[in-house]
mmCIF file with all atom_site columns, C-alpha atoms in Angstrom:
data_model
loop_
_atom_site.group_PDB
_atom_site.id
_atom_site.type_symbol
_atom_site.label_atom_id
_atom_site.label_alt_id
_atom_site.label_comp_id
_atom_site.label_asym_id
_atom_site.label_entity_id
_atom_site.label_seq_id
_atom_site.pdbx_PDB_ins_code
_atom_site.Cartn_x
_atom_site.Cartn_y
_atom_site.Cartn_z
_atom_site.occupancy
_atom_site.B_iso_or_equiv
_atom_site.pdbx_formal_charge
_atom_site.auth_seq_id
_atom_site.auth_comp_id
_atom_site.auth_asym_id
_atom_site.auth_atom_id
_atom_site.pdbx_PDB_model_num
ATOM 1   C CA . UNK A 1 1   ? -232.407 -93.106  -41.624 1.00 46.00 ? 1   UNK A CA 1
ATOM 2   C CA . UNK A 1 2   ? -231.654 -93.675  -45.539 1.00 46.00 ? 2   UNK A CA 1
ATOM 3   C CA . UNK A 1 3   ? -227.767 -92.801  -44.606 1.00 46.00 ? 3   UNK A CA 1
ATOM 4   C CA . UNK A 1 4   ? -227.465 -95.519  -42.145 1.00 45.00 ? 4   UNK A CA 1
ATOM 5   C CA . UNK A 1 5   ? -228.701 -98.041  -44.640 1.00 47.00 ? 5   UNK A CA 1
ATOM 6   C CA . UNK A 1 6   ? -226.074 -98.004  -47.079 1.00 44.00 ? 6   UNK A CA 1
ATOM 7   C CA . UNK A 1 7   ? -223.267 -98.533  -44.720 1.00 46.00 ? 7   UNK A CA 1
ATOM 8   C CA . UNK A 1 8   ? -225.053 -101.372 -42.935 1.00 45.00 ? 8   UNK A CA 1
ATOM 9   C CA . UNK A 1 9   ? -225.510 -103.238 -46.122 1.00 41.00 ? 9   UNK A CA 1
ATOM 10  C CA . UNK A 1 10  ? -221.662 -102.884 -47.209 1.00 41.00 ? 10  UNK A CA 1
ATOM 11  C CA . UNK A 1 11  ? -220.765 -104.102 -43.588 1.00 41.00 ? 11  UNK A CA 1
ATOM 12  C CA . UNK A 1 12  ? -222.970 -106.866 -44.408 1.00 41.00 ? 12  UNK A CA 1
ATOM 13  C CA . UNK A 1 13  ? -221.696 -107.663 -47.726 1.00 41.00 ? 13  UNK A CA 1
ATOM 14  C CA . UNK A 1 14  ? -218.170 -107.447 -46.297 1.00 39.00 ? 14  UNK A CA 1
ATOM 15  C CA . UNK A 1 15  ? -219.314 -109.965 -43.181 1.00 39.00 ? 15  UNK A CA 1
ATOM 16  C CA . UNK A 1 16  ? -220.702 -112.344 -45.720 1.00 39.00 ? 16  UNK A CA 1
ATOM 17  C CA . UNK A 1 17  ? -217.765 -112.603 -47.970 1.00 42.00 ? 17  UNK A CA 1
ATOM 18  C CA . UNK A 1 18  ? -215.634 -113.321 -44.949 1.00 46.00 ? 18  UNK A CA 1
ATOM 19  C CA . UNK A 1 19  ? -213.270 -109.912 -44.973 1.00 43.00 ? 19  UNK A CA 1
ATOM 20  C CA . UNK A 1 20  ? -214.188 -110.186 -41.090 1.00 45.00 ? 20  UNK A CA 1
ATOM 21  C CA . UNK A 1 21  ? -213.552 -113.446 -40.309 1.00 43.00 ? 21  UNK A CA 1
ATOM 22  C CA . UNK A 1 22  ? -210.214 -114.749 -38.720 1.00 46.00 ? 22  UNK A CA 1
ATOM 23  C CA . UNK A 1 23  ? -208.487 -116.707 -41.236 1.00 45.00 ? 23  UNK A CA 1
ATOM 24  C CA . UNK A 1 24  ? -205.785 -119.090 -40.326 1.00 45.00 ? 24  UNK A CA 1
ATOM 25  C CA . UNK A 1 25  ? -203.432 -118.285 -42.768 1.00 45.00 ? 25  UNK A CA 1
ATOM 26  C CA . UNK A 1 26  ? -203.468 -114.485 -41.503 1.00 45.00 ? 26  UNK A CA 1
ATOM 27  C CA . UNK A 1 27  ? -203.296 -114.890 -37.982 1.00 44.00 ? 27  UNK A CA 1
ATOM 28  C CA . UNK A 1 28  ? -203.069 -111.349 -37.429 1.00 45.00 ? 28  UNK A CA 1
ATOM 29  C CA . UNK A 1 29  ? -205.845 -109.845 -39.701 1.00 44.00 ? 29  UNK A CA 1
ATOM 30  C CA . UNK A 1 30  ? -205.500 -105.438 -39.872 1.00 45.00 ? 30  UNK A CA 1
ATOM 31  C CA . UNK A 1 31  ? -202.535 -105.789 -37.490 1.00 42.00 ? 31  UNK A CA 1
ATOM 32  C CA . UNK A 1 32  ? -200.850 -102.602 -39.592 1.00 41.00 ? 32  UNK A CA 1
ATOM 33  C CA . UNK A 1 33  ? -204.049 -101.003 -40.260 1.00 38.00 ? 33  UNK A CA 1
ATOM 34  C CA . UNK A 1 34  ? -203.177 -98.170  -37.887 1.00 42.00 ? 34  UNK A CA 1
ATOM 35  C CA . UNK A 1 35  ? -199.764 -98.160  -38.398 1.00 40.00 ? 35  UNK A CA 1
ATOM 36  C CA . UNK A 1 36  ? -198.333 -94.510  -39.518 1.00 40.00 ? 36  UNK A CA 1
ATOM 37  C CA . UNK A 1 37  ? -197.363 -93.976  -42.840 1.00 39.00 ? 37  UNK A CA 1
ATOM 38  C CA . UNK A 1 38  ? -194.177 -91.891  -42.857 1.00 39.00 ? 38  UNK A CA 1
ATOM 39  C CA . UNK A 1 39  ? -190.815 -91.816  -44.527 1.00 40.00 ? 39  UNK A CA 1
ATOM 40  C CA . UNK A 1 40  ? -189.741 -94.917  -42.231 1.00 37.00 ? 40  UNK A CA 1
ATOM 41  C CA . UNK A 1 41  ? -191.825 -97.264  -44.587 1.00 36.00 ? 41  UNK A CA 1
ATOM 42  C CA . UNK A 1 42  ? -190.055 -96.700  -47.591 1.00 43.00 ? 42  UNK A CA 1
ATOM 43  C CA . UNK A 1 43  ? -187.860 -99.193  -49.156 1.00 47.00 ? 43  UNK A CA 1
ATOM 44  C CA . UNK A 1 44  ? -185.099 -96.760  -49.106 1.00 47.00 ? 44  UNK A CA 1
ATOM 45  C CA . UNK A 1 45  ? -184.608 -96.076  -45.974 1.00 50.00 ? 45  UNK A CA 1
ATOM 46  C CA . UNK A 1 46  ? -187.343 -93.214  -45.247 1.00 49.00 ? 46  UNK A CA 1
ATOM 47  C CA . UNK A 1 47  ? -186.494 -90.745  -47.852 1.00 67.00 ? 47  UNK A CA 1
ATOM 48  C CA . UNK A 1 48  ? -189.804 -89.325  -48.124 1.00 71.00 ? 48  UNK A CA 1
ATOM 49  C CA . UNK A 1 49  ? -189.053 -85.539  -47.461 1.00 91.00 ? 49  UNK A CA 1
ATOM 50  C CA . UNK A 1 50  ? -187.569 -83.277  -49.597 1.00 95.00 ? 50  UNK A CA 1
ATOM 51  C CA . UNK A 1 51  ? -184.797 -81.209  -48.220 1.00 97.00 ? 51  UNK A CA 1
ATOM 52  C CA . UNK A 1 52  ? -185.649 -77.303  -47.257 1.00 97.00 ? 52  UNK A CA 1
ATOM 53  C CA . UNK A 1 53  ? -184.172 -74.477  -49.401 1.00 98.00 ? 53  UNK A CA 1
ATOM 54  C CA . UNK A 1 54  ? -180.623 -74.664  -48.960 1.00 98.00 ? 54  UNK A CA 1
ATOM 55  C CA . UNK A 1 55  ? -179.666 -70.979  -49.468 1.00 98.00 ? 55  UNK A CA 1
ATOM 56  C CA . UNK A 1 56  ? -181.229 -67.826  -48.169 1.00 98.00 ? 56  UNK A CA 1
ATOM 57  C CA . UNK A 1 57  ? -180.876 -64.378  -50.675 1.00 98.00 ? 57  UNK A CA 1
ATOM 58  C CA . UNK A 1 58  ? -177.718 -63.203  -49.327 1.00 98.00 ? 58  UNK A CA 1
ATOM 59  C CA . UNK A 1 59  ? -175.944 -66.742  -50.065 1.00 98.00 ? 59  UNK A CA 1
ATOM 60  C CA . UNK A 1 60  ? -177.531 -66.765  -53.721 1.00 98.00 ? 60  UNK A CA 1
ATOM 61  C CA . UNK A 1 61  ? -176.135 -63.689  -54.423 1.00 98.00 ? 61  UNK A CA 1
ATOM 62  C CA . UNK A 1 62  ? -172.691 -64.332  -53.577 1.00 98.00 ? 62  UNK A CA 1
ATOM 63  C CA . UNK A 1 63  ? -172.901 -67.648  -55.426 1.00 98.00 ? 63  UNK A CA 1
ATOM 64  C CA . UNK A 1 64  ? -174.409 -65.942  -58.449 1.00 97.00 ? 64  UNK A CA 1
ATOM 65  C CA . UNK A 1 65  ? -172.088 -62.919  -58.211 1.00 97.00 ? 65  UNK A CA 1
ATOM 66  C CA . UNK A 1 66  ? -174.708 -60.188  -58.242 1.00 96.00 ? 66  UNK A CA 1
ATOM 67  C CA . UNK A 1 67  ? -177.282 -59.318  -56.104 1.00 98.00 ? 67  UNK A CA 1
ATOM 68  C CA . UNK A 1 68  ? -180.224 -61.299  -55.369 1.00 98.00 ? 68  UNK A CA 1
ATOM 69  C CA . UNK A 1 69  ? -184.106 -60.671  -53.816 1.00 98.00 ? 69  UNK A CA 1
ATOM 70  C CA . UNK A 1 70  ? -185.923 -63.772  -52.120 1.00 98.00 ? 70  UNK A CA 1
ATOM 71  C CA . UNK A 1 71  ? -189.136 -64.052  -54.029 1.00 98.00 ? 71  UNK A CA 1
ATOM 72  C CA . UNK A 1 72  ? -190.468 -67.051  -52.010 1.00 97.00 ? 72  UNK A CA 1
ATOM 73  C CA . UNK A 1 73  ? -190.281 -70.960  -52.387 1.00 97.00 ? 73  UNK A CA 1
ATOM 74  C CA . UNK A 1 74  ? -186.331 -70.974  -53.447 1.00 98.00 ? 74  UNK A CA 1
ATOM 75  C CA . UNK A 1 75  ? -186.535 -68.382  -55.872 1.00 98.00 ? 75  UNK A CA 1
ATOM 76  C CA . UNK A 1 76  ? -184.106 -65.579  -56.375 1.00 98.00 ? 76  UNK A CA 1
ATOM 77  C CA . UNK A 1 77  ? -184.505 -62.728  -58.535 1.00 98.00 ? 77  UNK A CA 1
ATOM 78  C CA . UNK A 1 78  ? -182.527 -59.405  -59.489 1.00 97.00 ? 78  UNK A CA 1
ATOM 79  C CA . UNK A 1 79  ? -185.037 -57.448  -58.622 1.00 96.00 ? 79  UNK A CA 1
ATOM 80  C CA . UNK A 1 80  ? -186.249 -56.430  -61.659 1.00 96.00 ? 80  UNK A CA 1
ATOM 81  C CA . UNK A 1 81  ? -188.063 -59.291  -63.094 1.00 96.00 ? 81  UNK A CA 1
ATOM 82  C CA . UNK A 1 82  ? -185.426 -60.587  -65.367 1.00 97.00 ? 82  UNK A CA 1
ATOM 83  C CA . UNK A 1 83  ? -182.773 -62.840  -63.787 1.00 98.00 ? 83  UNK A CA 1
ATOM 84  C CA . UNK A 1 84  ? -184.008 -66.088  -61.853 1.00 98.00 ? 84  UNK A CA 1
ATOM 85  C CA . UNK A 1 85  ? -182.456 -68.705  -59.867 1.00 98.00 ? 85  UNK A CA 1
ATOM 86  C CA . UNK A 1 86  ? -184.989 -71.408  -58.892 1.00 98.00 ? 86  UNK A CA 1
ATOM 87  C CA . UNK A 1 87  ? -183.926 -74.311  -56.929 1.00 98.00 ? 87  UNK A CA 1
ATOM 88  C CA . UNK A 1 88  ? -186.486 -77.188  -56.495 1.00 98.00 ? 88  UNK A CA 1
ATOM 89  C CA . UNK A 1 89  ? -185.707 -79.735  -53.966 1.00 98.00 ? 89  UNK A CA 1
ATOM 90  C CA . UNK A 1 90  ? -187.318 -83.414  -53.790 1.00 98.00 ? 90  UNK A CA 1
ATOM 91  C CA . UNK A 1 91  ? -186.215 -86.480  -51.764 1.00 97.00 ? 91  UNK A CA 1
ATOM 92  C CA . UNK A 1 92  ? -183.620 -88.596  -53.473 1.00 96.00 ? 92  UNK A CA 1
ATOM 93  C CA . UNK A 1 93  ? -186.140 -91.581  -54.536 1.00 96.00 ? 93  UNK A CA 1
ATOM 94  C CA . UNK A 1 94  ? -188.178 -89.103  -56.318 1.00 97.00 ? 94  UNK A CA 1
ATOM 95  C CA . UNK A 1 95  ? -184.903 -87.568  -57.911 1.00 97.00 ? 95  UNK A CA 1
ATOM 96  C CA . UNK A 1 96  ? -183.953 -91.136  -59.253 1.00 97.00 ? 96  UNK A CA 1
ATOM 97  C CA . UNK A 1 97  ? -187.576 -91.564  -60.502 1.00 97.00 ? 97  UNK A CA 1
ATOM 98  C CA . UNK A 1 98  ? -187.272 -88.794  -62.634 1.00 97.00 ? 98  UNK A CA 1
ATOM 99  C CA . UNK A 1 99  ? -183.373 -88.624  -63.557 1.00 98.00 ? 99  UNK A CA 1
ATOM 100 C CA . UNK A 1 100 ? -183.542 -90.001  -66.652 1.00 97.00 ? 100 UNK A CA 1
ATOM 101 C CA . UNK A 1 101 ? -186.668 -88.356  -67.967 1.00 98.00 ? 101 UNK A CA 1
ATOM 102 C CA . UNK A 1 102 ? -184.694 -84.833  -67.043 1.00 98.00 ? 102 UNK A CA 1
ATOM 103 C CA . UNK A 1 103 ? -181.368 -85.989  -68.332 1.00 98.00 ? 103 UNK A CA 1
ATOM 104 C CA . UNK A 1 104 ? -182.834 -86.913  -71.904 1.00 98.00 ? 104 UNK A CA 1
ATOM 105 C CA . UNK A 1 105 ? -184.809 -83.314  -71.959 1.00 98.00 ? 105 UNK A CA 1
ATOM 106 C CA . UNK A 1 106 ? -181.842 -81.620  -71.135 1.00 98.00 ? 106 UNK A CA 1
ATOM 107 C CA . UNK A 1 107 ? -180.106 -83.214  -74.175 1.00 98.00 ? 107 UNK A CA 1
ATOM 108 C CA . UNK A 1 108 ? -182.890 -82.020  -76.156 1.00 98.00 ? 108 UNK A CA 1
ATOM 109 C CA . UNK A 1 109 ? -183.129 -78.693  -74.722 1.00 98.00 ? 109 UNK A CA 1
ATOM 110 C CA . UNK A 1 110 ? -179.365 -77.324  -74.210 1.00 98.00 ? 110 UNK A CA 1
ATOM 111 C CA . UNK A 1 111 ? -176.143 -76.943  -76.171 1.00 98.00 ? 111 UNK A CA 1
ATOM 112 C CA . UNK A 1 112 ? -173.884 -78.550  -74.079 1.00 98.00 ? 112 UNK A CA 1
ATOM 113 C CA . UNK A 1 113 ? -174.852 -81.499  -71.043 1.00 98.00 ? 113 UNK A CA 1
ATOM 114 C CA . UNK A 1 114 ? -172.143 -82.566  -68.820 1.00 98.00 ? 114 UNK A CA 1
ATOM 115 C CA . UNK A 1 115 ? -172.317 -85.414  -66.501 1.00 97.00 ? 115 UNK A CA 1
ATOM 116 C CA . UNK A 1 116 ? -171.192 -84.427  -62.941 1.00 96.00 ? 116 UNK A CA 1
ATOM 117 C CA . UNK A 1 117 ? -167.977 -86.299  -61.964 1.00 90.00 ? 117 UNK A CA 1
ATOM 118 C CA . UNK A 1 118 ? -168.159 -86.058  -58.182 1.00 83.00 ? 118 UNK A CA 1
ATOM 119 C CA . UNK A 1 119 ? -170.388 -85.727  -55.164 1.00 82.00 ? 119 UNK A CA 1
ATOM 120 C CA . UNK A 1 120 ? -173.768 -87.359  -56.506 1.00 89.00 ? 120 UNK A CA 1
ATOM 121 C CA . UNK A 1 121 ? -175.221 -88.468  -59.387 1.00 96.00 ? 121 UNK A CA 1
ATOM 122 C CA . UNK A 1 122 ? -176.330 -85.303  -61.800 1.00 98.00 ? 122 UNK A CA 1
ATOM 123 C CA . UNK A 1 123 ? -175.611 -83.156  -64.694 1.00 98.00 ? 123 UNK A CA 1
ATOM 124 C CA . UNK A 1 124 ? -175.426 -79.332  -65.983 1.00 98.00 ? 124 UNK A CA 1
ATOM 125 C CA . UNK A 1 125 ? -176.644 -78.278  -68.908 1.00 98.00 ? 125 UNK A CA 1
ATOM 126 C CA . UNK A 1 126 ? -176.205 -74.627  -70.405 1.00 98.00 ? 126 UNK A CA 1
ATOM 127 C CA . UNK A 1 127 ? -177.053 -72.567  -73.584 1.00 98.00 ? 127 UNK A CA 1
ATOM 128 C CA . UNK A 1 128 ? -176.867 -69.178  -74.217 1.00 96.00 ? 128 UNK A CA 1
ATOM 129 C CA . UNK A 1 129 ? -179.066 -67.451  -71.746 1.00 96.00 ? 129 UNK A CA 1
ATOM 130 C CA . UNK A 1 130 ? -179.767 -70.251  -69.374 1.00 98.00 ? 130 UNK A CA 1
ATOM 131 C CA . UNK A 1 131 ? -178.960 -73.365  -67.815 1.00 98.00 ? 131 UNK A CA 1
ATOM 132 C CA . UNK A 1 132 ? -179.727 -76.410  -65.752 1.00 98.00 ? 132 UNK A CA 1
ATOM 133 C CA . UNK A 1 133 ? -178.189 -78.907  -63.017 1.00 98.00 ? 133 UNK A CA 1
ATOM 134 C CA . UNK A 1 134 ? -179.462 -81.690  -61.238 1.00 98.00 ? 134 UNK A CA 1
ATOM 135 C CA . UNK A 1 135 ? -177.659 -83.190  -58.396 1.00 98.00 ? 135 UNK A CA 1
ATOM 136 C CA . UNK A 1 136 ? -179.209 -86.505  -56.224 1.00 97.00 ? 136 UNK A CA 1
ATOM 137 C CA . UNK A 1 137 ? -177.247 -86.887  -53.361 1.00 96.00 ? 137 UNK A CA 1
ATOM 138 C CA . UNK A 1 138 ? -177.730 -88.338  -49.849 1.00 94.00 ? 138 UNK A CA 1
ATOM 139 C CA . UNK A 1 139 ? -179.305 -84.930  -48.596 1.00 95.00 ? 139 UNK A CA 1
ATOM 140 C CA . UNK A 1 140 ? -181.928 -85.074  -51.354 1.00 97.00 ? 140 UNK A CA 1
ATOM 141 C CA . UNK A 1 141 ? -182.264 -83.859  -55.003 1.00 98.00 ? 141 UNK A CA 1
ATOM 142 C CA . UNK A 1 142 ? -181.991 -80.696  -56.107 1.00 98.00 ? 142 UNK A CA 1
ATOM 143 C CA . UNK A 1 143 ? -182.770 -79.065  -59.608 1.00 98.00 ? 143 UNK A CA 1
ATOM 144 C CA . UNK A 1 144 ? -181.062 -75.778  -60.387 1.00 98.00 ? 144 UNK A CA 1
ATOM 145 C CA . UNK A 1 145 ? -182.142 -73.479  -62.997 1.00 98.00 ? 145 UNK A CA 1
ATOM 146 C CA . UNK A 1 146 ? -180.865 -70.093  -64.302 1.00 98.00 ? 146 UNK A CA 1
ATOM 147 C CA . UNK A 1 147 ? -181.966 -67.846  -66.512 1.00 98.00 ? 147 UNK A CA 1
ATOM 148 C CA . UNK A 1 148 ? -181.461 -64.192  -68.264 1.00 98.00 ? 148 UNK A CA 1
ATOM 149 C CA . UNK A 1 149 ? -178.349 -63.296  -66.317 1.00 97.00 ? 149 UNK A CA 1
ATOM 150 C CA . UNK A 1 150 ? -176.551 -61.079  -68.711 1.00 94.00 ? 150 UNK A CA 1
ATOM 151 C CA . UNK A 1 151 ? -173.378 -60.827  -66.734 1.00 94.00 ? 151 UNK A CA 1
ATOM 152 C CA . UNK A 1 152 ? -172.673 -64.424  -67.076 1.00 96.00 ? 152 UNK A CA 1
ATOM 153 C CA . UNK A 1 153 ? -172.096 -64.115  -70.622 1.00 94.00 ? 153 UNK A CA 1
ATOM 154 C CA . UNK A 1 154 ? -172.919 -67.527  -72.292 1.00 96.00 ? 154 UNK A CA 1
ATOM 155 C CA . UNK A 1 155 ? -172.575 -71.067  -71.682 1.00 98.00 ? 155 UNK A CA 1
ATOM 156 C CA . UNK A 1 156 ? -169.608 -70.942  -70.181 1.00 98.00 ? 156 UNK A CA 1
ATOM 157 C CA . UNK A 1 157 ? -170.624 -68.375  -67.332 1.00 98.00 ? 157 UNK A CA 1
ATOM 158 C CA . UNK A 1 158 ? -173.770 -70.232  -66.708 1.00 98.00 ? 158 UNK A CA 1
ATOM 159 C CA . UNK A 1 159 ? -171.586 -73.672  -66.261 1.00 98.00 ? 159 UNK A CA 1
ATOM 160 C CA . UNK A 1 160 ? -169.182 -72.247  -63.845 1.00 98.00 ? 160 UNK A CA 1
ATOM 161 C CA . UNK A 1 161 ? -172.069 -70.541  -61.775 1.00 98.00 ? 161 UNK A CA 1
ATOM 162 C CA . UNK A 1 162 ? -174.020 -73.560  -61.863 1.00 98.00 ? 162 UNK A CA 1
ATOM 163 C CA . UNK A 1 163 ? -170.845 -75.778  -60.621 1.00 97.00 ? 163 UNK A CA 1
ATOM 164 C CA . UNK A 1 164 ? -170.246 -73.147  -57.950 1.00 97.00 ? 164 UNK A CA 1
ATOM 165 C CA . UNK A 1 165 ? -174.037 -73.645  -56.745 1.00 98.00 ? 165 UNK A CA 1
ATOM 166 C CA . UNK A 1 166 ? -173.598 -77.203  -56.644 1.00 97.00 ? 166 UNK A CA 1
ATOM 167 C CA . UNK A 1 167 ? -170.457 -77.270  -54.604 1.00 96.00 ? 167 UNK A CA 1
ATOM 168 C CA . UNK A 1 168 ? -172.261 -75.244  -52.057 1.00 97.00 ? 168 UNK A CA 1
ATOM 169 C CA . UNK A 1 169 ? -175.080 -77.788  -51.712 1.00 97.00 ? 169 UNK A CA 1
ATOM 170 C CA . UNK A 1 170 ? -175.766 -80.256  -48.724 1.00 95.00 ? 170 UNK A CA 1
ATOM 171 C CA . UNK A 1 171 ? -174.432 -83.455  -49.656 1.00 92.00 ? 171 UNK A CA 1
#
């Protein structure tokens, strides 16, 4: 019985406060109350879903130039627990919302940061043993992180490889 008293009191309070009245300023109260919330209601045209992982292990291996194994969730490793390529995806809107912060962090973390000059908004950031790239395109946002690939030999190797990965991403 006690379980029913509190909800009944809440309903009574709402009715007394006028929340259940048909106010002429709101001709259709609750019209959208049951409307589904999905990407279609987002102001940018329904960009709520992040893209799926764009590559499988064979494609990632070809782009990096060495055999990689799929370790799940768009993480590809060398199978020895050393080198790793990770691609994190997000919606275009989420990428735009965090881009300035990511870019500032890259400036503080990496030796060289270069803005992308075509195919979307983003940058490539590199240092001796790792690199990061961000691409914001119509298809979504992709953050690519590579680390511990000895065969790349430093910042130039990471930059070239990251640009190859970026070129293969969906736009």
